[in-house]
CSV table of C-alpha atoms and ligand atoms in Angstrom, one decimal:
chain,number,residue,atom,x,y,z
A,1,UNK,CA,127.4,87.7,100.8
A,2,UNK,CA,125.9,88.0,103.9
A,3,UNK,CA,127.7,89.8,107.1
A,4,UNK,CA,126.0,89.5,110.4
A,5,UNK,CA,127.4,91.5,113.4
A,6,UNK,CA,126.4,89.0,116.4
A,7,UNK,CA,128.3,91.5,118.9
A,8,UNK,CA,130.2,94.9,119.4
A,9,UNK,CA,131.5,95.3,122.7
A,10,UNK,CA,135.5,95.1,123.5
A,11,UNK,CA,136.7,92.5,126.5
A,12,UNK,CA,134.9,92.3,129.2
A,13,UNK,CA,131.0,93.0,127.2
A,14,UNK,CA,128.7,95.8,128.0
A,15,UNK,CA,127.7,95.3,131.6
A,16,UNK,CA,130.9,94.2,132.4
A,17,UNK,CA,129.9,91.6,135.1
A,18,UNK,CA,132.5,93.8,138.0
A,19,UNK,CA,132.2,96.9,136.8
A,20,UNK,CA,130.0,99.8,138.2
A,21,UNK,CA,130.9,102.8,135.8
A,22,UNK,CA,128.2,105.3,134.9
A,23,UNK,CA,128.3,103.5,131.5
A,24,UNK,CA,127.8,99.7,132.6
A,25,UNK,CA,125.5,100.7,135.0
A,26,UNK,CA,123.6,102.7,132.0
A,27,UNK,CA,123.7,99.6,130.0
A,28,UNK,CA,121.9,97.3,133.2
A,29,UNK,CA,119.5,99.8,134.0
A,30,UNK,CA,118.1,99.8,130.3
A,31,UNK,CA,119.0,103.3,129.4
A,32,UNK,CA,121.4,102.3,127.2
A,33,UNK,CA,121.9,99.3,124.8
A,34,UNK,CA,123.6,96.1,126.5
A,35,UNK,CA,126.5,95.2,124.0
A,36,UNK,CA,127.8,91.5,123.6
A,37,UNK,CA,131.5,91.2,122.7
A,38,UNK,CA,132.7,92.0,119.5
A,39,UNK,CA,132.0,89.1,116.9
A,40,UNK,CA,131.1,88.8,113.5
A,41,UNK,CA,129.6,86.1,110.8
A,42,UNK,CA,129.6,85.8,106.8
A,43,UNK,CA,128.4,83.9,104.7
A,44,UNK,CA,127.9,83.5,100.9
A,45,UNK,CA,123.9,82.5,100.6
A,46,UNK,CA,123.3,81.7,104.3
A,47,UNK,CA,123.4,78.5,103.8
A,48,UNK,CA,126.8,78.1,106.2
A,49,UNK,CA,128.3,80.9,108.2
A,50,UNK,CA,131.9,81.2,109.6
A,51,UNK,CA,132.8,83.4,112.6
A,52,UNK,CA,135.0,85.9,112.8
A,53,UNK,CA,136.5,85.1,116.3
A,54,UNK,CA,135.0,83.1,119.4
A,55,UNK,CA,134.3,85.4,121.7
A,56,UNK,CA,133.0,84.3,125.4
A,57,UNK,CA,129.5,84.9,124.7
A,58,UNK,CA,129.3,83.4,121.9
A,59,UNK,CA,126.7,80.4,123.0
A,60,UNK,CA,124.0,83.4,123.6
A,61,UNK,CA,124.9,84.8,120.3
A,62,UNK,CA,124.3,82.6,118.4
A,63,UNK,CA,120.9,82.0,120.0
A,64,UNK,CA,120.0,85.6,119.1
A,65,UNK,CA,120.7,84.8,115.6
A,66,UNK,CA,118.3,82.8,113.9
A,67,UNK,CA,120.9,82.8,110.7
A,68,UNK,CA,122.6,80.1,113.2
A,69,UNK,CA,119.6,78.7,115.1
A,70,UNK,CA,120.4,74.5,114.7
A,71,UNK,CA,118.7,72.2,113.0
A,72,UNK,CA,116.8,70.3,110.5
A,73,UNK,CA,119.0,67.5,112.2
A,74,UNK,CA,119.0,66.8,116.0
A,75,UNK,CA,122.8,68.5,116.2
A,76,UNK,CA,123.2,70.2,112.6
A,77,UNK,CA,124.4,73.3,113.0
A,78,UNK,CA,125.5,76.1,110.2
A,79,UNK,CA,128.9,76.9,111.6
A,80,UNK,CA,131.4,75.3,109.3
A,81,UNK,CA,134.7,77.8,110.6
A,82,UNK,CA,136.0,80.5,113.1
A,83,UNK,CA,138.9,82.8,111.7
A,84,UNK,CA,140.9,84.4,114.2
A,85,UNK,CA,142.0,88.6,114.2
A,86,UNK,CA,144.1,87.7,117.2
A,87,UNK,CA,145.1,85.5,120.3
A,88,UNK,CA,143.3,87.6,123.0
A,89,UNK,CA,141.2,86.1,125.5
A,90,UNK,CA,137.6,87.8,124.5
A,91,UNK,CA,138.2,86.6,121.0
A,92,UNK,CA,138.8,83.1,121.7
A,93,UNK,CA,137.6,81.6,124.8
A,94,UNK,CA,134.7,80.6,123.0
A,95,UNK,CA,136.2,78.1,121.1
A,96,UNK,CA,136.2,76.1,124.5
A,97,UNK,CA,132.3,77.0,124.6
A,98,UNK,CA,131.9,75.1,120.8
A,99,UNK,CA,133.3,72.3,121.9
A,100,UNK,CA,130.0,70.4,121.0
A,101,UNK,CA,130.8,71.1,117.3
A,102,UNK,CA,132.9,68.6,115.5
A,103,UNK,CA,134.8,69.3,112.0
A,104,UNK,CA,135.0,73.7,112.6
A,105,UNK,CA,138.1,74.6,110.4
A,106,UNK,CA,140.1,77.2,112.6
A,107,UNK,CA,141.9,79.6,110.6
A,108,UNK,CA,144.7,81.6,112.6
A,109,UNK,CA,148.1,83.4,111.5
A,110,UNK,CA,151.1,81.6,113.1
A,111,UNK,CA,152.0,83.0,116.0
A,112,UNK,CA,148.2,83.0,116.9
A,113,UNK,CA,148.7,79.3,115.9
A,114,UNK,CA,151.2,78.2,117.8
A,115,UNK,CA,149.8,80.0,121.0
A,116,UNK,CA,146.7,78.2,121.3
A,117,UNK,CA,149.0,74.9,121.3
A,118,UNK,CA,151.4,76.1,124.0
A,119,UNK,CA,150.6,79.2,126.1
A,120,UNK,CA,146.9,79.0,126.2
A,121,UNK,CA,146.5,74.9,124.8
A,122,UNK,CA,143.2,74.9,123.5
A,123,UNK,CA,143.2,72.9,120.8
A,124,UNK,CA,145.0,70.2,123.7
A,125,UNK,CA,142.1,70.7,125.3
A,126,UNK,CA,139.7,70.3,123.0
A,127,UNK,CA,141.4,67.4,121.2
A,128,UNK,CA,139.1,64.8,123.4
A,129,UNK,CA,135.8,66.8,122.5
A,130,UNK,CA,135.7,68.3,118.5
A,131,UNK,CA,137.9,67.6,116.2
A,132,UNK,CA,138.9,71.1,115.1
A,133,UNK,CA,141.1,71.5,111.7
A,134,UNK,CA,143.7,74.6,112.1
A,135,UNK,CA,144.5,76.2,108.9
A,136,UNK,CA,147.6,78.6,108.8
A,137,UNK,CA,146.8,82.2,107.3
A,138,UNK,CA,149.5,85.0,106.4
A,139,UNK,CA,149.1,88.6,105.7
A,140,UNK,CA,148.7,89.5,102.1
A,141,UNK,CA,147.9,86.2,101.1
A,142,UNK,CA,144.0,85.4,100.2
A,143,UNK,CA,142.1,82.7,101.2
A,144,UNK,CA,139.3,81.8,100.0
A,145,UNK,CA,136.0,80.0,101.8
A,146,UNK,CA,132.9,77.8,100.6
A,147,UNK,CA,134.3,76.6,97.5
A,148,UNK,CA,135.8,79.9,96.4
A,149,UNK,CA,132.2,82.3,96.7
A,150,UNK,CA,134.6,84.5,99.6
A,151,UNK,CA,137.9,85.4,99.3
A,152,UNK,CA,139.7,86.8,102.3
A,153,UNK,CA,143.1,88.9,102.6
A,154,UNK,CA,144.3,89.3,106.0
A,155,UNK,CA,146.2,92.1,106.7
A,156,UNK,CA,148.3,93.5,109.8
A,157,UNK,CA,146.9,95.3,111.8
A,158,UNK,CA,148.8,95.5,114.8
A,159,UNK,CA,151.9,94.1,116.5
A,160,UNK,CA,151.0,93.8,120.1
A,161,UNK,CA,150.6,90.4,122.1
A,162,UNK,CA,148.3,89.3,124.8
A,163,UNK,CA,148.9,90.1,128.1
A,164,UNK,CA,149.0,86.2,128.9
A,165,UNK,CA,152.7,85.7,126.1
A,166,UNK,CA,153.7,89.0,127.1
A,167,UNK,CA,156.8,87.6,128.2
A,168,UNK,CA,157.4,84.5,126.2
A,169,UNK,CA,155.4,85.5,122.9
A,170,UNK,CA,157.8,85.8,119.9
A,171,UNK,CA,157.7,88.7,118.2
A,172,UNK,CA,155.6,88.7,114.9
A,173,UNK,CA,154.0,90.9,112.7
A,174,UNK,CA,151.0,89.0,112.1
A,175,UNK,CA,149.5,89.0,116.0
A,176,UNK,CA,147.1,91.4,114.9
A,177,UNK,CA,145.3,91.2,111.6
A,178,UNK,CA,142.2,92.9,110.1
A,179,UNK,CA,140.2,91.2,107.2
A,180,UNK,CA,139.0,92.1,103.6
A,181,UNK,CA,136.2,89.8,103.2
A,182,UNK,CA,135.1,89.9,98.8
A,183,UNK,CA,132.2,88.0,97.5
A,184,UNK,CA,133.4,86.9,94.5
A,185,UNK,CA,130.5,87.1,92.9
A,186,UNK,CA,129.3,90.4,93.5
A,187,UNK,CA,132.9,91.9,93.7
A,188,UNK,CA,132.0,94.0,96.7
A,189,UNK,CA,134.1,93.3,99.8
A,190,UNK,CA,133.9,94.0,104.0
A,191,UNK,CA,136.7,95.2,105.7
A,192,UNK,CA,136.5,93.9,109.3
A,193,UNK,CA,139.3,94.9,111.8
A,194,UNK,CA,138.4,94.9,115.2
A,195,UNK,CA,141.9,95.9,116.7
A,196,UNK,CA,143.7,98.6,114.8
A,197,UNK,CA,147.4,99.8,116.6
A,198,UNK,CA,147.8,102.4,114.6
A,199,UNK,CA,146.8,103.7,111.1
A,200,UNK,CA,148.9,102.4,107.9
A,201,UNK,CA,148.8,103.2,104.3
A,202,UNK,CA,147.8,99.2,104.4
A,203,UNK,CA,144.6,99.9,106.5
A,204,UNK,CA,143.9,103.2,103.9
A,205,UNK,CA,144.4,101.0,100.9
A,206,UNK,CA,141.7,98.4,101.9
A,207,UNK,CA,139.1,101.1,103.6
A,208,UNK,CA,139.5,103.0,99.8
A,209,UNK,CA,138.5,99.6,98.3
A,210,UNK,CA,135.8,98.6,100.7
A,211,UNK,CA,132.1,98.9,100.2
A,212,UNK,CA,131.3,98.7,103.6
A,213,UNK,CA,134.0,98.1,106.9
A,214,UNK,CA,134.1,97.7,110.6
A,215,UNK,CA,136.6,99.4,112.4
A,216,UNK,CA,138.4,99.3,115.8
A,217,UNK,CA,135.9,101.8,118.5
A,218,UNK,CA,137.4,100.9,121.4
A,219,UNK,CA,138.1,103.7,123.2
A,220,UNK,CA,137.4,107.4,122.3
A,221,UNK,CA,140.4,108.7,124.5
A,222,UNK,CA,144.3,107.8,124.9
A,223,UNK,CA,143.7,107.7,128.8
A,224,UNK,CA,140.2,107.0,129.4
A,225,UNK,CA,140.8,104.2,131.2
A,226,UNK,CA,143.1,106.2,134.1
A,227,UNK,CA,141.2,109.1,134.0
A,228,UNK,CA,138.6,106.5,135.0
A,229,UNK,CA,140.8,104.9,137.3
A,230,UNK,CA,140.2,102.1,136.2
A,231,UNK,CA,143.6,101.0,134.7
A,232,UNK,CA,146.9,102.6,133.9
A,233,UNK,CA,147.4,101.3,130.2
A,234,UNK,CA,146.6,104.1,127.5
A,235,UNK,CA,144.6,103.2,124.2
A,236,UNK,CA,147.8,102.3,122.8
A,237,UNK,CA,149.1,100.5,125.1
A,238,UNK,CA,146.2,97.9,124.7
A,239,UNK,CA,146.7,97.4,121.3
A,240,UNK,CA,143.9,100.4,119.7
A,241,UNK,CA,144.6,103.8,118.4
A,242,UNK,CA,142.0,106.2,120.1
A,243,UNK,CA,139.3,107.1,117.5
A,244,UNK,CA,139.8,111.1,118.9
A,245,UNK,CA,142.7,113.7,118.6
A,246,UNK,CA,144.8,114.6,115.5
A,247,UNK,CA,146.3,111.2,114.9
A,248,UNK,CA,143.1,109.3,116.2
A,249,UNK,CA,141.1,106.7,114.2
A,250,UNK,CA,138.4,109.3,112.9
A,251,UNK,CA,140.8,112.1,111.9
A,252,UNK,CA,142.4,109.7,109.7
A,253,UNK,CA,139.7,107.6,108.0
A,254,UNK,CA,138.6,111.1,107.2
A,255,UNK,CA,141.0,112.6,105.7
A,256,UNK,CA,140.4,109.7,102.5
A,257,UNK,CA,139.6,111.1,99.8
A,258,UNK,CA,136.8,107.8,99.1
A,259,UNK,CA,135.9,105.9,102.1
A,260,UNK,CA,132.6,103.2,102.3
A,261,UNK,CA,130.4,103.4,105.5
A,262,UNK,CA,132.1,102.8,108.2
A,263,UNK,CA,130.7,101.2,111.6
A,264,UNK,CA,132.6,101.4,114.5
A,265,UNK,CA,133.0,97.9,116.3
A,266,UNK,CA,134.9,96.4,119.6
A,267,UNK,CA,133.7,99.7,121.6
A,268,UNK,CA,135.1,99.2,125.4
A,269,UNK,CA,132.5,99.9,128.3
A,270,UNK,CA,134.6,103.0,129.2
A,271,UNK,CA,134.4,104.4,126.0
A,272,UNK,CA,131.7,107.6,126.5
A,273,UNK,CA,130.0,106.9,122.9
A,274,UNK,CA,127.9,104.3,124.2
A,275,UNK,CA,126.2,107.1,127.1
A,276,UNK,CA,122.9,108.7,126.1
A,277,UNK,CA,123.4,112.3,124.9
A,278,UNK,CA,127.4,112.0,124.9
A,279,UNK,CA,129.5,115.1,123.5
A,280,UNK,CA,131.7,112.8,120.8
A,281,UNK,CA,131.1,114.4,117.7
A,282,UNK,CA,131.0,111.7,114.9
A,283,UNK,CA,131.4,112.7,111.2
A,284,UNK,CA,128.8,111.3,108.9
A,285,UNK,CA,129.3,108.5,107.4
A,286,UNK,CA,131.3,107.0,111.0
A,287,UNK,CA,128.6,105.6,113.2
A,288,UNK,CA,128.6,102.8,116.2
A,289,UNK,CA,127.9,99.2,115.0
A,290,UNK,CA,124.7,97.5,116.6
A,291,UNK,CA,124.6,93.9,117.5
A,292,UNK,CA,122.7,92.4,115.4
A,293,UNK,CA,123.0,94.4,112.0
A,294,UNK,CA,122.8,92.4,108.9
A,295,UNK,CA,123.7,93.7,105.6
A,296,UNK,CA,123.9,92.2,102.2
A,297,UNK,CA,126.8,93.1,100.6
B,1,ZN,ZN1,132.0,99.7,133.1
């Protein structure tokens, strides 16, 4: 199987287009990598790739990718499916933006379902343009793409809606979900969970059996975004335990007693990792994603 990381910044990308923190402006002045958002592809010989979310930016990367550059035929394209972690707005306004692709098989948990008919209608929208075919997912069940070569097992990974149903979302444990991506072949398996509310003997049972994963890097801090003053909302609040502190995302995957590489993915421009010469100590075998990487698994 082949997993492509096409991008690995949080909402909002790396500049984000207001934003004028030491970090964005870092990221436009060249001193520091420019991050597209957080968005990944796999595939069982490259011969067709499915994405893992539609982020808004998604147009420019798959332009960086020559995995998903068109062709032979005047509109061919390699993209076959999008499976969705969540609702939120960075992970799937770019479904609008594929518009131009007919016959994409959508696959979304329930709730995520059923919001992109009423809240946030996109597949109402898009009815006129692609004909898009939603499958229904559920946590702990596997699914398997391109004739069986991948299996995937959702699982949950967090509980919290998007801003946009706060109000009139039902609750549901399947909002958030993270993904254990085998090749069925090989028997080796990706973990891929961009949002992570808090840790769970669930997300510890899957890292343990992972060969490689992709973890929620949002922020480094609880309150990094008001110390910032940027926002109010805390880490958790948004939906991502903070990778720092006793109960954050690092402590934790490193207290396993077996755990794959792990790369850290859906980092948030406020989140002081991505500054040249920062003081966040990383263990080894954690490290920041790039956009991008390719591996073989
Ligand atoms: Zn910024």
């Amino acid at each position: 199987m082949l997993f492509k990381i096409l991008g690995t910044a949080a909402g909002g990308g790396f500049p984000q287009w207001n934003c004028a923190c030491a970090g964005c402006n870092a990221a436009r002045d060249g001193s520091v990598r420019r991050r597209l958002h957080a968005c990944a592809a796999l595939s069982a010989t490259g011969e067709i790739w499915t994405l893992i979310n539609a982020p808004p930016d998604i147009a420019a990367q798959i332009e960086q990718s020559q995995e998903l550059t068109p062709g032979p035929g005047l509109r061919e394209t390699r993209l076959r499916g999008v499976i969705l972690t969540d609702a939120e707005m960075d992970h799937t306004i770019g479904l609008l933006v594929l518009r131009e692709q007919s016959n994409l098989q959508i696959y979304a948990t329930e709730c995520v379902r059923k919001t992109l008919h009423d809240a946030f209608p996109i597949d109402g929208l898009l009815r006129n343009y692609a004909s898009m075919t939603w499958s229904t997912i559920r946590c702990d069940q596997s699914f398997n793409i391109e004739n069986g070569a991948i299996s995937i097992t959702p699982f949950i990974a967090g509980q919290k809606r998007p801003r946009y149903v706060e109000a009139i979302g039902e609750a549901s444990s399947e909002w958030v979900i993270g993904l254990a991506i085998r090749d069925n072949d090989s028997g080796r398996s990706v973990l891929y969970a961009p949002a992570v509310e808090a840790w769970s003997s669930t997300l510890a049972s899957v890292l343990e059996g992972s060969t490689i994963a992709f973890i929620d890097g949002t922020f480094w801090t609880e309150d990094e975004m008001s110390k910032l003053g940027i926002a109010k909302r805390t880490a958790t609040e948004c939906g991502h335990v903070p990778l720092s502190g006793t109960a954050g995302l690092i402590e934790c995957v490193s207290s396993l007693k077996k755990r794959p590489p792990v790369h850290l993915v859906h980092i948030n421009n406020t989140n002081p990792l991505l500054m040249q010469n920062h003081q966040c100590p990383l263990p080894k075998g954690i490290s920041l994603a790039s956009d991008g990487m390719l591996i073989e698994v």
